[in-house]
Amino acid sequence: MQTSANGDFATGVAIPPLGLPGLRRVPQKCRGLVVFAHGSGSNLSSPRNAYVAEALNKAGFATLLFDLLRDEEEADRRNVFDIPLLADRLASAIEWRAAQDDLAKLPVGLFGASTGAAAALVVAARCGNAVAAVVSRGGRPDLAKEVLEAIRAPTLLIVGGRDREVLLLNETALSRLTCPKALKIIPGATHLFSEPGALDGVIAEAAGWFSTYLK
């Protein structure tokens, strides 16, 4: 367990049924839980997701980062794009949260990146009211196109202005979503939002969305 200066603490967890490793952080004053679904080539230790999670903690949200795949599974690139598999793992994390005393009553938001965003959209469609909001960062909603009309959770799509192909995919997805929705473009950002200030732009948009809908 790790304790920060502002009194929140991070705890290692194992998500059943496979015992997937994760890290949860719960601020003292908490208004919702954001579960992360990372994208291709990323994992629990992704510095980008960790940076976003820490900022959301400071904004009053609990966070859960965890590995969607075991090491041996990730070695097979087909698994990285197996959206039903990733969605099942993400749904298991939401079920696990329901058994945690300090998390069970918190509204749940999903923060997905790349292929993880597609899994988040599938889970939002599947779980209905169990998911209160979704944020997609550089997501691949085309990989979840069959469920877009079924999503009821307010959904924010964030795309880099220089990520042209993914921007087109998100514009198409936005037109198919029937839930409360928005598309935010981070000027000058590419797919990984590695440019100075780009990830801070993502954080500002995501924190605002979750603040509005995780109540």
JSON list of C-alpha atoms in Angstrom, two decimals:
[
{"chain": "A", "resi": 1, "resn": "MET", "atom": "CA", "xyz": [0.00, 0.00, 0.00]},
{"chain": "A", "resi": 2, "resn": "GLN", "atom": "CA", "xyz": [1.21, 3.48, -0.89]},
{"chain": "A", "resi": 3, "resn": "THR", "atom": "CA", "xyz": [-0.06, 6.64, 0.82]},
{"chain": "A", "resi": 4, "resn": "SER", "atom": "CA", "xyz": [0.20, 10.07, -0.78]},
{"chain": "A", "resi": 5, "resn": "ALA", "atom": "CA", "xyz": [0.54, 13.47, 0.84]},
{"chain": "A", "resi": 6, "resn": "ASN", "atom": "CA", "xyz": [-3.14, 14.27, 0.39]},
{"chain": "A", "resi": 7, "resn": "GLY", "atom": "CA", "xyz": [-4.21, 11.19, 2.31]},
{"chain": "A", "resi": 8, "resn": "ASP", "atom": "CA", "xyz": [-5.40, 8.88, -0.45]},
{"chain": "A", "resi": 9, "resn": "PHE", "atom": "CA", "xyz": [-3.85, 5.46, -0.83]},
{"chain": "A", "resi": 10, "resn": "ALA", "atom": "CA", "xyz": [-3.03, 3.00, -3.58]},
{"chain": "A", "resi": 11, "resn": "THR", "atom": "CA", "xyz": [-3.52, -0.70, -3.12]},
{"chain": "A", "resi": 12, "resn": "GLY", "atom": "CA", "xyz": [-2.53, -3.62, -5.32]},
{"chain": "A", "resi": 13, "resn": "VAL", "atom": "CA", "xyz": [-5.45, -5.86, -6.24]},
{"chain": "A", "resi": 14, "resn": "ALA", "atom": "CA", "xyz": [-6.11, -9.04, -8.20]},
{"chain": "A", "resi": 15, "resn": "ILE", "atom": "CA", "xyz": [-9.17, -9.03, -10.46]},
{"chain": "A", "resi": 16, "resn": "PRO", "atom": "CA", "xyz": [-10.99, -12.38, -10.56]},
{"chain": "A", "resi": 17, "resn": "PRO", "atom": "CA", "xyz": [-11.38, -14.92, -11.98]},
{"chain": "A", "resi": 18, "resn": "LEU", "atom": "CA", "xyz": [-7.83, -14.85, -13.40]},
{"chain": "A", "resi": 19, "resn": "GLY", "atom": "CA", "xyz": [-6.21, -12.71, -10.72]},
{"chain": "A", "resi": 20, "resn": "LEU", "atom": "CA", "xyz": [-5.28, -9.97, -13.19]},
{"chain": "A", "resi": 21, "resn": "PRO", "atom": "CA", "xyz": [-3.00, -7.49, -11.39]},
{"chain": "A", "resi": 22, "resn": "GLY", "atom": "CA", "xyz": [-4.32, -4.02, -10.74]},
{"chain": "A", "resi": 23, "resn": "LEU", "atom": "CA", "xyz": [-3.84, -0.88, -8.72]},
{"chain": "A", "resi": 24, "resn": "ARG", "atom": "CA", "xyz": [-6.66, 1.03, -7.11]},
{"chain": "A", "resi": 25, "resn": "ARG", "atom": "CA", "xyz": [-6.42, 4.46, -5.56]},
{"chain": "A", "resi": 26, "resn": "VAL", "atom": "CA", "xyz": [-9.22, 5.89, -3.42]},
{"chain": "A", "resi": 27, "resn": "PRO", "atom": "CA", "xyz": [-9.13, 9.55, -2.34]},
{"chain": "A", "resi": 28, "resn": "GLN", "atom": "CA", "xyz": [-10.52, 10.47, 1.07]},
{"chain": "A", "resi": 29, "resn": "LYS", "atom": "CA", "xyz": [-13.39, 12.39, -0.51]},
{"chain": "A", "resi": 30, "resn": "CYS", "atom": "CA", "xyz": [-14.58, 10.38, -3.45]},
{"chain": "A", "resi": 31, "resn": "ARG", "atom": "CA", "xyz": [-17.47, 10.98, -5.84]},
{"chain": "A", "resi": 32, "resn": "GLY", "atom": "CA", "xyz": [-17.03, 8.16, -8.33]},
{"chain": "A", "resi": 33, "resn": "LEU", "atom": "CA", "xyz": [-14.82, 5.36, -9.62]},
{"chain": "A", "resi": 34, "resn": "VAL", "atom": "CA", "xyz": [-13.06, 5.47, -12.99]},
{"chain": "A", "resi": 35, "resn": "VAL", "atom": "CA", "xyz": [-11.98, 2.09, -14.37]},
{"chain": "A", "resi": 36, "resn": "PHE", "atom": "CA", "xyz": [-9.26, 2.23, -17.03]},
{"chain": "A", "resi": 37, "resn": "ALA", "atom": "CA", "xyz": [-9.07, 0.04, -20.11]},
{"chain": "A", "resi": 38, "resn": "HIS", "atom": "CA", "xyz": [-5.68, 0.53, -21.76]},
{"chain": "A", "resi": 39, "resn": "GLY", "atom": "CA", "xyz": [-4.97, 0.06, -25.42]},
{"chain": "A", "resi": 40, "resn": "SER", "atom": "CA", "xyz": [-2.66, -1.94, -27.62]},
{"chain": "A", "resi": 41, "resn": "GLY", "atom": "CA", "xyz": [0.91, -2.22, -26.34]},
{"chain": "A", "resi": 42, "resn": "SER", "atom": "CA", "xyz": [0.07, -0.73, -22.96]},
{"chain": "A", "resi": 43, "resn": "ASN", "atom": "CA", "xyz": [-0.36, -2.21, -19.49]},
{"chain": "A", "resi": 44, "resn": "LEU", "atom": "CA", "xyz": [-0.96, -1.44, -15.83]},
{"chain": "A", "resi": 45, "resn": "SER", "atom": "CA", "xyz": [2.24, 0.60, -15.67]},
{"chain": "A", "resi": 46, "resn": "SER", "atom": "CA", "xyz": [1.45, 2.87, -18.64]},
{"chain": "A", "resi": 47, "resn": "PRO", "atom": "CA", "xyz": [2.83, 6.30, -17.72]},
{"chain": "A", "resi": 48, "resn": "ARG", "atom": "CA", "xyz": [0.07, 8.02, -19.71]},
{"chain": "A", "resi": 49, "resn": "ASN", "atom": "CA", "xyz": [-2.74, 6.27, -17.89]},
{"chain": "A", "resi": 50, "resn": "ALA", "atom": "CA", "xyz": [-0.97, 6.69, -14.55]},
{"chain": "A", "resi": 51, "resn": "TYR", "atom": "CA", "xyz": [-0.68, 10.42, -15.20]},
{"chain": "A", "resi": 52, "resn": "VAL", "atom": "CA", "xyz": [-4.38, 10.69, -16.05]},
{"chain": "A", "resi": 53, "resn": "ALA", "atom": "CA", "xyz": [-5.36, 8.55, -13.06]},
{"chain": "A", "resi": 54, "resn": "GLU", "atom": "CA", "xyz": [-3.37, 10.70, -10.62]},
{"chain": "A", "resi": 55, "resn": "ALA", "atom": "CA", "xyz": [-5.05, 13.84, -11.97]},
{"chain": "A", "resi": 56, "resn": "LEU", "atom": "CA", "xyz": [-8.48, 12.26, -11.60]},
{"chain": "A", "resi": 57, "resn": "ASN", "atom": "CA", "xyz": [-7.60, 11.29, -8.02]},
{"chain": "A", "resi": 58, "resn": "LYS", "atom": "CA", "xyz": [-6.86, 14.92, -7.29]},
{"chain": "A", "resi": 59, "resn": "ALA", "atom": "CA", "xyz": [-10.25, 15.80, -8.80]},
{"chain": "A", "resi": 60, "resn": "GLY", "atom": "CA", "xyz": [-11.96, 13.46, -6.31]},
{"chain": "A", "resi": 61, "resn": "PHE", "atom": "CA", "xyz": [-12.32, 10.21, -8.25]},
{"chain": "A", "resi": 62, "resn": "ALA", "atom": "CA", "xyz": [-11.19, 6.74, -7.26]},
{"chain": "A", "resi": 63, "resn": "THR", "atom": "CA", "xyz": [-9.35, 4.93, -10.03]},
{"chain": "A", "resi": 64, "resn": "LEU", "atom": "CA", "xyz": [-8.68, 1.33, -10.98]},
{"chain": "A", "resi": 65, "resn": "LEU", "atom": "CA", "xyz": [-5.86, 0.45, -13.36]},
{"chain": "A", "resi": 66, "resn": "PHE", "atom": "CA", "xyz": [-5.40, -3.21, -14.23]},
{"chain": "A", "resi": 67, "resn": "ASP", "atom": "CA", "xyz": [-3.96, -5.47, -16.90]},
{"chain": "A", "resi": 68, "resn": "LEU", "atom": "CA", "xyz": [-6.58, -6.70, -19.35]},
{"chain": "A", "resi": 69, "resn": "LEU", "atom": "CA", "xyz": [-4.34, -9.55, -20.52]},
{"chain": "A", "resi": 70, "resn": "ARG", "atom": "CA", "xyz": [-1.85, -11.88, -18.91]},
{"chain": "A", "resi": 71, "resn": "ASP", "atom": "CA", "xyz": [1.73, -11.69, -20.16]},
{"chain": "A", "resi": 72, "resn": "GLU", "atom": "CA", "xyz": [1.45, -14.85, -22.23]},
{"chain": "A", "resi": 73, "resn": "GLU", "atom": "CA", "xyz": [-1.82, -13.64, -23.77]},
{"chain": "A", "resi": 74, "resn": "GLU", "atom": "CA", "xyz": [-0.40, -10.27, -24.72]},
{"chain": "A", "resi": 75, "resn": "ALA", "atom": "CA", "xyz": [2.36, -12.00, -26.67]},
{"chain": "A", "resi": 76, "resn": "ASP", "atom": "CA", "xyz": [-0.32, -13.05, -29.17]},
{"chain": "A", "resi": 77, "resn": "ARG", "atom": "CA", "xyz": [-1.28, -9.87, -31.05]},
{"chain": "A", "resi": 78, "resn": "ARG", "atom": "CA", "xyz": [-4.68, -11.34, -31.90]},
{"chain": "A", "resi": 79, "resn": "ASN", "atom": "CA", "xyz": [-5.68, -10.98, -28.24]},
{"chain": "A", "resi": 80, "resn": "VAL", "atom": "CA", "xyz": [-4.90, -7.25, -28.27]},
{"chain": "A", "resi": 81, "resn": "PHE", "atom": "CA", "xyz": [-7.64, -6.79, -30.87]},
{"chain": "A", "resi": 82, "resn": "ASP", "atom": "CA", "xyz": [-10.05, -9.36, -29.39]},
{"chain": "A", "resi": 83, "resn": "ILE", "atom": "CA", "xyz": [-12.62, -6.83, -28.23]},
{"chain": "A", "resi": 84, "resn": "PRO", "atom": "CA", "xyz": [-15.08, -9.40, -26.78]},
{"chain": "A", "resi": 85, "resn": "LEU", "atom": "CA", "xyz": [-12.25, -10.84, -24.67]},
{"chain": "A", "resi": 86, "resn": "LEU", "atom": "CA", "xyz": [-11.14, -7.40, -23.47]},
{"chain": "A", "resi": 87, "resn": "ALA", "atom": "CA", "xyz": [-14.75, -6.47, -22.72]},
{"chain": "A", "resi": 88, "resn": "ASP", "atom": "CA", "xyz": [-15.22, -9.61, -20.62]},
{"chain": "A", "resi": 89, "resn": "ARG", "atom": "CA", "xyz": [-12.14, -8.71, -18.57]},
{"chain": "A", "resi": 90, "resn": "LEU", "atom": "CA", "xyz": [-13.39, -5.15, -18.08]},
{"chain": "A", "resi": 91, "resn": "ALA", "atom": "CA", "xyz": [-16.83, -6.39, -17.05]},
{"chain": "A", "resi": 92, "resn": "SER", "atom": "CA", "xyz": [-15.17, -8.68, -14.49]},
{"chain": "A", "resi": 93, "resn": "ALA", "atom": "CA", "xyz": [-13.50, -5.63, -12.93]},
{"chain": "A", "resi": 94, "resn": "ILE", "atom": "CA", "xyz": [-16.87, -3.91, -12.59]},
{"chain": "A", "resi": 95, "resn": "GLU", "atom": "CA", "xyz": [-18.30, -7.02, -10.95]},
{"chain": "A", "resi": 96, "resn": "TRP", "atom": "CA", "xyz": [-15.30, -7.15, -8.58]},
{"chain": "A", "resi": 97, "resn": "ARG", "atom": "CA", "xyz": [-15.88, -3.52, -7.61]},
{"chain": "A", "resi": 98, "resn": "ALA", "atom": "CA", "xyz": [-19.42, -4.37, -6.49]},
{"chain": "A", "resi": 99, "resn": "ALA", "atom": "CA", "xyz": [-17.97, -6.58, -3.74]},
{"chain": "A", "resi": 100, "resn": "GLN", "atom": "CA", "xyz": [-15.67, -3.85, -2.36]},
{"chain": "A", "resi": 101, "resn": "ASP", "atom": "CA", "xyz": [-17.26, -1.99, 0.55]},
{"chain": "A", "resi": 102, "resn": "ASP", "atom": "CA", "xyz": [-15.66, 1.35, -0.25]},
{"chain": "A", "resi": 103, "resn": "LEU", "atom": "CA", "xyz": [-16.37, 1.17, -3.99]},
{"chain": "A", "resi": 104, "resn": "ALA", "atom": "CA", "xyz": [-19.69, -0.62, -4.29]},
{"chain": "A", "resi": 105, "resn": "LYS", "atom": "CA", "xyz": [-21.90, 2.47, -4.06]},
{"chain": "A", "resi": 106, "resn": "LEU", "atom": "CA", "xyz": [-19.79, 4.74, -6.25]},
{"chain": "A", "resi": 107, "resn": "PRO", "atom": "CA", "xyz": [-21.00, 5.52, -9.78]},
{"chain": "A", "resi": 108, "resn": "VAL", "atom": "CA", "xyz": [-18.71, 3.95, -12.37]},
{"chain": "A", "resi": 109, "resn": "GLY", "atom": "CA", "xyz": [-17.03, 5.67, -15.29]},
{"chain": "A", "resi": 110, "resn": "LEU", "atom": "CA", "xyz": [-14.91, 3.97, -17.93]},
{"chain": "A", "resi": 111, "resn": "PHE", "atom": "CA", "xyz": [-11.78, 5.55, -19.41]},
{"chain": "A", "resi": 112, "resn": "GLY", "atom": "CA", "xyz": [-10.65, 3.65, -22.48]},
{"chain": "A", "resi": 113, "resn": "ALA", "atom": "CA", "xyz": [-7.73, 4.19, -24.85]},
{"chain": "A", "resi": 114, "resn": "SER", "atom": "CA", "xyz": [-7.32, 2.79, -28.36]},
{"chain": "A", "resi": 115, "resn": "THR", "atom": "CA", "xyz": [-8.63, -0.80, -28.41]},
{"chain": "A", "resi": 116, "resn": "GLY", "atom": "CA", "xyz": [-9.47, -0.50, -24.71]},
{"chain": "A", "resi": 117, "resn": "ALA", "atom": "CA", "xyz": [-11.95, 2.23, -25.62]},
{"chain": "A", "resi": 118, "resn": "ALA", "atom": "CA", "xyz": [-13.76, -0.23, -27.89]},
{"chain": "A", "resi": 119, "resn": "ALA", "atom": "CA", "xyz": [-13.99, -2.67, -24.99]},
{"chain": "A", "resi": 120, "resn": "ALA", "atom": "CA", "xyz": [-15.33, 0.12, -22.77]},
{"chain": "A", "resi": 121, "resn": "LEU", "atom": "CA", "xyz": [-18.06, 0.90, -25.29]},
{"chain": "A", "resi": 122, "resn": "VAL", "atom": "CA", "xyz": [-19.05, -2.77, -25.48]},
{"chain": "A", "resi": 123, "resn": "VAL", "atom": "CA", "xyz": [-19.25, -2.98, -21.70]},
{"chain": "A", "resi": 124, "resn": "ALA", "atom": "CA", "xyz": [-21.27, 0.24, -21.49]},
{"chain": "A", "resi": 125, "resn": "ALA", "atom": "CA", "xyz": [-23.79, -1.23, -23.94]},
{"chain": "A", "resi": 126, "resn": "ARG", "atom": "CA", "xyz": [-23.86, -4.54, -22.07]},
{"chain": "A", "resi": 127, "resn": "CYS", "atom": "CA", "xyz": [-24.05, -3.24, -18.51]},
{"chain": "A", "resi": 128, "resn": "GLY", "atom": "CA", "xyz": [-26.63, -0.49, -18.93]},
{"chain": "A", "resi": 129, "resn": "ASN", "atom": "CA", "xyz": [-27.07, 1.60, -15.78]},
{"chain": "A", "resi": 130, "resn": "ALA", "atom": "CA", "xyz": [-24.03, -0.02, -14.14]},
{"chain": "A", "resi": 131, "resn": "VAL", "atom": "CA", "xyz": [-21.88, 2.36, -16.22]},
{"chain": "A", "resi": 132, "resn": "ALA", "atom": "CA", "xyz": [-22.60, 6.05, -15.66]},
{"chain": "A", "resi": 133, "resn": "ALA", "atom": "CA", "xyz": [-20.18, 7.59, -18.19]},
{"chain": "A", "resi": 134, "resn": "VAL", "atom": "CA", "xyz": [-17.54, 6.72, -20.77]},
{"chain": "A", "resi": 135, "resn": "VAL", "atom": "CA", "xyz": [-14.49, 8.64, -21.95]},
{"chain": "A", "resi": 136, "resn": "SER", "atom": "CA", "xyz": [-12.53, 7.42, -24.97]},
{"chain": "A", "resi": 137, "resn": "ARG", "atom": "CA", "xyz": [-8.98, 8.69, -25.59]},
{"chain": "A", "resi": 138, "resn": "GLY", "atom": "CA", "xyz": [-7.77, 8.10, -29.13]},
{"chain": "A", "resi": 139, "resn": "GLY", "atom": "CA", "xyz": [-10.27, 5.26, -29.23]},
{"chain": "A", "resi": 140, "resn": "ARG", "atom": "CA", "xyz": [-11.23, 2.76, -31.91]},
{"chain": "A", "resi": 141, "resn": "PRO", "atom": "CA", "xyz": [-15.04, 2.91, -31.79]},
{"chain": "A", "resi": 142, "resn": "ASP", "atom": "CA", "xyz": [-15.15, 1.21, -35.18]},
{"chain": "A", "resi": 143, "resn": "LEU", "atom": "CA", "xyz": [-14.22, -2.00, -33.35]},
{"chain": "A", "resi": 144, "resn": "ALA", "atom": "CA", "xyz": [-17.45, -1.66, -31.34]},
{"chain": "A", "resi": 145, "resn": "LYS", "atom": "CA", "xyz": [-19.69, -0.41, -34.13]},
{"chain": "A", "resi": 146, "resn": "GLU", "atom": "CA", "xyz": [-22.31, -3.13, -33.56]},
{"chain": "A", "resi": 147, "resn": "VAL", "atom": "CA", "xyz": [-23.20, -1.76, -30.10]},
{"chain": "A", "resi": 148, "resn": "LEU", "atom": "CA", "xyz": [-22.97, 2.01, -30.54]},
{"chain": "A", "resi": 149, "resn": "GLU", "atom": "CA", "xyz": [-26.73, 2.57, -30.78]},
{"chain": "A", "resi": 150, "resn": "ALA", "atom": "CA", "xyz": [-27.31, 0.53, -27.61]},
{"chain": "A", "resi": 151, "resn": "ILE", "atom": "CA", "xyz": [-25.09, 2.69, -25.37]},
{"chain": "A", "resi": 152, "resn": "ARG", "atom": "CA", "xyz": [-27.00, 4.83, -22.87]},
{"chain": "A", "resi": 153, "resn": "ALA", "atom": "CA", "xyz": [-24.10, 6.12, -20.78]},
{"chain": "A", "resi": 154, "resn": "PRO", "atom": "CA", "xyz": [-22.99, 9.66, -21.71]},
{"chain": "A", "resi": 155, "resn": "THR", "atom": "CA", "xyz": [-19.96, 9.20, -23.94]},
{"chain": "A", "resi": 156, "resn": "LEU", "atom": "CA", "xyz": [-17.09, 11.58, -24.64]},
{"chain": "A", "resi": 157, "resn": "LEU", "atom": "CA", "xyz": [-14.75, 10.91, -27.55]},
{"chain": "A", "resi": 158, "resn": "ILE", "atom": "CA", "xyz": [-11.34, 12.66, -27.32]},
{"chain": "A", "resi": 159, "resn": "VAL", "atom": "CA", "xyz": [-9.09, 12.62, -30.38]},
{"chain": "A", "resi": 160, "resn": "GLY", "atom": "CA", "xyz": [-5.85, 14.32, -31.35]},
{"chain": "A", "resi": 161, "resn": "GLY", "atom": "CA", "xyz": [-6.20, 16.88, -34.10]},
{"chain": "A", "resi": 162, "resn": "ARG", "atom": "CA", "xyz": [-3.33, 15.29, -36.03]},
{"chain": "A", "resi": 163, "resn": "ASP", "atom": "CA", "xyz": [-4.65, 11.74, -35.60]},
{"chain": "A", "resi": 164, "resn": "ARG", "atom": "CA", "xyz": [-6.53, 12.01, -38.89]},
{"chain": "A", "resi": 165, "resn": "GLU", "atom": "CA", "xyz": [-7.61, 8.42, -39.47]},
{"chain": "A", "resi": 166, "resn": "VAL", "atom": "CA", "xyz": [-8.81, 7.90, -35.90]},
{"chain": "A", "resi": 167, "resn": "LEU", "atom": "CA", "xyz": [-10.58, 11.26, -36.00]},
{"chain": "A", "resi": 168, "resn": "LEU", "atom": "CA", "xyz": [-12.61, 10.11, -38.99]},
{"chain": "A", "resi": 169, "resn": "LEU", "atom": "CA", "xyz": [-13.52, 6.88, -37.20]},
{"chain": "A", "resi": 170, "resn": "ASN", "atom": "CA", "xyz": [-14.67, 8.85, -34.16]},
{"chain": "A", "resi": 171, "resn": "GLU", "atom": "CA", "xyz": [-16.72, 11.29, -36.23]},
{"chain": "A", "resi": 172, "resn": "THR", "atom": "CA", "xyz": [-18.53, 8.34, -37.77]},
{"chain": "A", "resi": 173, "resn": "ALA", "atom": "CA", "xyz": [-19.11, 6.78, -34.35]},
{"chain": "A", "resi": 174, "resn": "LEU", "atom": "CA", "xyz": [-20.42, 10.07, -32.96]},
{"chain": "A", "resi": 175, "resn": "SER", "atom": "CA", "xyz": [-23.12, 10.15, -35.61]},
{"chain": "A", "resi": 176, "resn": "ARG", "atom": "CA", "xyz": [-24.29, 6.68, -34.57]},
{"chain": "A", "resi": 177, "resn": "LEU", "atom": "CA", "xyz": [-24.36, 7.26, -30.81]},
{"chain": "A", "resi": 178, "resn": "THR", "atom": "CA", "xyz": [-27.82, 8.07, -29.44]},
{"chain": "A", "resi": 179, "resn": "CYS", "atom": "CA", "xyz": [-26.74, 8.75, -25.85]},
{"chain": "A", "resi": 180, "resn": "PRO", "atom": "CA", "xyz": [-25.57, 12.14, -24.53]},
{"chain": "A", "resi": 181, "resn": "LYS", "atom": "CA", "xyz": [-22.34, 12.56, -26.47]},
{"chain": "A", "resi": 182, "resn": "ALA", "atom": "CA", "xyz": [-19.53, 14.87, -27.47]},
{"chain": "A", "resi": 183, "resn": "LEU", "atom": "CA", "xyz": [-16.37, 14.84, -29.57]},
{"chain": "A", "resi": 184, "resn": "LYS", "atom": "CA", "xyz": [-13.44, 16.91, -28.32]},
{"chain": "A", "resi": 185, "resn": "ILE", "atom": "CA", "xyz": [-10.37, 17.47, -30.46]},
{"chain": "A", "resi": 186, "resn": "ILE", "atom": "CA", "xyz": [-7.02, 18.26, -28.84]},
{"chain": "A", "resi": 187, "resn": "PRO", "atom": "CA", "xyz": [-5.27, 20.61, -31.31]},
{"chain": "A", "resi": 188, "resn": "GLY", "atom": "CA", "xyz": [-1.86, 19.46, -32.52]},
{"chain": "A", "resi": 189, "resn": "ALA", "atom": "CA", "xyz": [-2.01, 16.10, -30.74]},
{"chain": "A", "resi": 190, "resn": "THR", "atom": "CA", "xyz": [-1.18, 12.77, -32.35]},
{"chain": "A", "resi": 191, "resn": "HIS", "atom": "CA", "xyz": [-2.49, 9.35, -31.36]},
{"chain": "A", "resi": 192, "resn": "LEU", "atom": "CA", "xyz": [-0.50, 9.00, -28.13]},
{"chain": "A", "resi": 193, "resn": "PHE", "atom": "CA", "xyz": [-1.00, 12.63, -27.02]},
{"chain": "A", "resi": 194, "resn": "SER", "atom": "CA", "xyz": [2.72, 12.86, -26.36]},
{"chain": "A", "resi": 195, "resn": "GLU", "atom": "CA", "xyz": [2.99, 16.52, -27.37]},
{"chain": "A", "resi": 196, "resn": "PRO", "atom": "CA", "xyz": [3.53, 19.10, -24.58]},
{"chain": "A", "resi": 197, "resn": "GLY", "atom": "CA", "xyz": [0.20, 19.87, -22.92]},
{"chain": "A", "resi": 198, "resn": "ALA", "atom": "CA", "xyz": [-1.80, 17.37, -24.99]},
{"chain": "A", "resi": 199, "resn": "LEU", "atom": "CA", "xyz": [-2.43, 14.93, -22.16]},
{"chain": "A", "resi": 200, "resn": "ASP", "atom": "CA", "xyz": [-3.37, 17.79, -19.86]},
{"chain": "A", "resi": 201, "resn": "GLY", "atom": "CA", "xyz": [-6.02, 18.71, -22.40]},
{"chain": "A", "resi": 202, "resn": "VAL", "atom": "CA", "xyz": [-7.33, 15.14, -22.24]},
{"chain": "A", "resi": 203, "resn": "ILE", "atom": "CA", "xyz": [-7.41, 15.32, -18.45]},
{"chain": "A", "resi": 204, "resn": "ALA", "atom": "CA", "xyz": [-9.36, 18.58, -18.44]},
{"chain": "A", "resi": 205, "resn": "GLU", "atom": "CA", "xyz": [-11.99, 17.19, -20.80]},
{"chain": "A", "resi": 206, "resn": "ALA", "atom": "CA", "xyz": [-12.25, 13.83, -19.00]},
{"chain": "A", "resi": 207, "resn": "ALA", "atom": "CA", "xyz": [-12.45, 15.37, -15.53]},
{"chain": "A", "resi": 208, "resn": "GLY", "atom": "CA", "xyz": [-15.17, 17.72, -16.67]},
{"chain": "A", "resi": 209, "resn": "TRP", "atom": "CA", "xyz": [-17.18, 14.86, -18.21]},
{"chain": "A", "resi": 210, "resn": "PHE", "atom": "CA", "xyz": [-16.89, 12.62, -15.17]},
{"chain": "A", "resi": 211, "resn": "SER", "atom": "CA", "xyz": [-17.69, 15.54, -12.85]},
{"chain": "A", "resi": 212, "resn": "THR", "atom": "CA", "xyz": [-20.91, 16.10, -14.77]},
{"chain": "A", "resi": 213, "resn": "TYR", "atom": "CA", "xyz": [-22.10, 12.49, -14.97]},
{"chain": "A", "resi": 214, "resn": "LEU", "atom": "CA", "xyz": [-20.61, 10.60, -11.99]},
{"chain": "A", "resi": 215, "resn": "LYS", "atom": "CA", "xyz": [-23.03, 11.73, -9.32]}
]
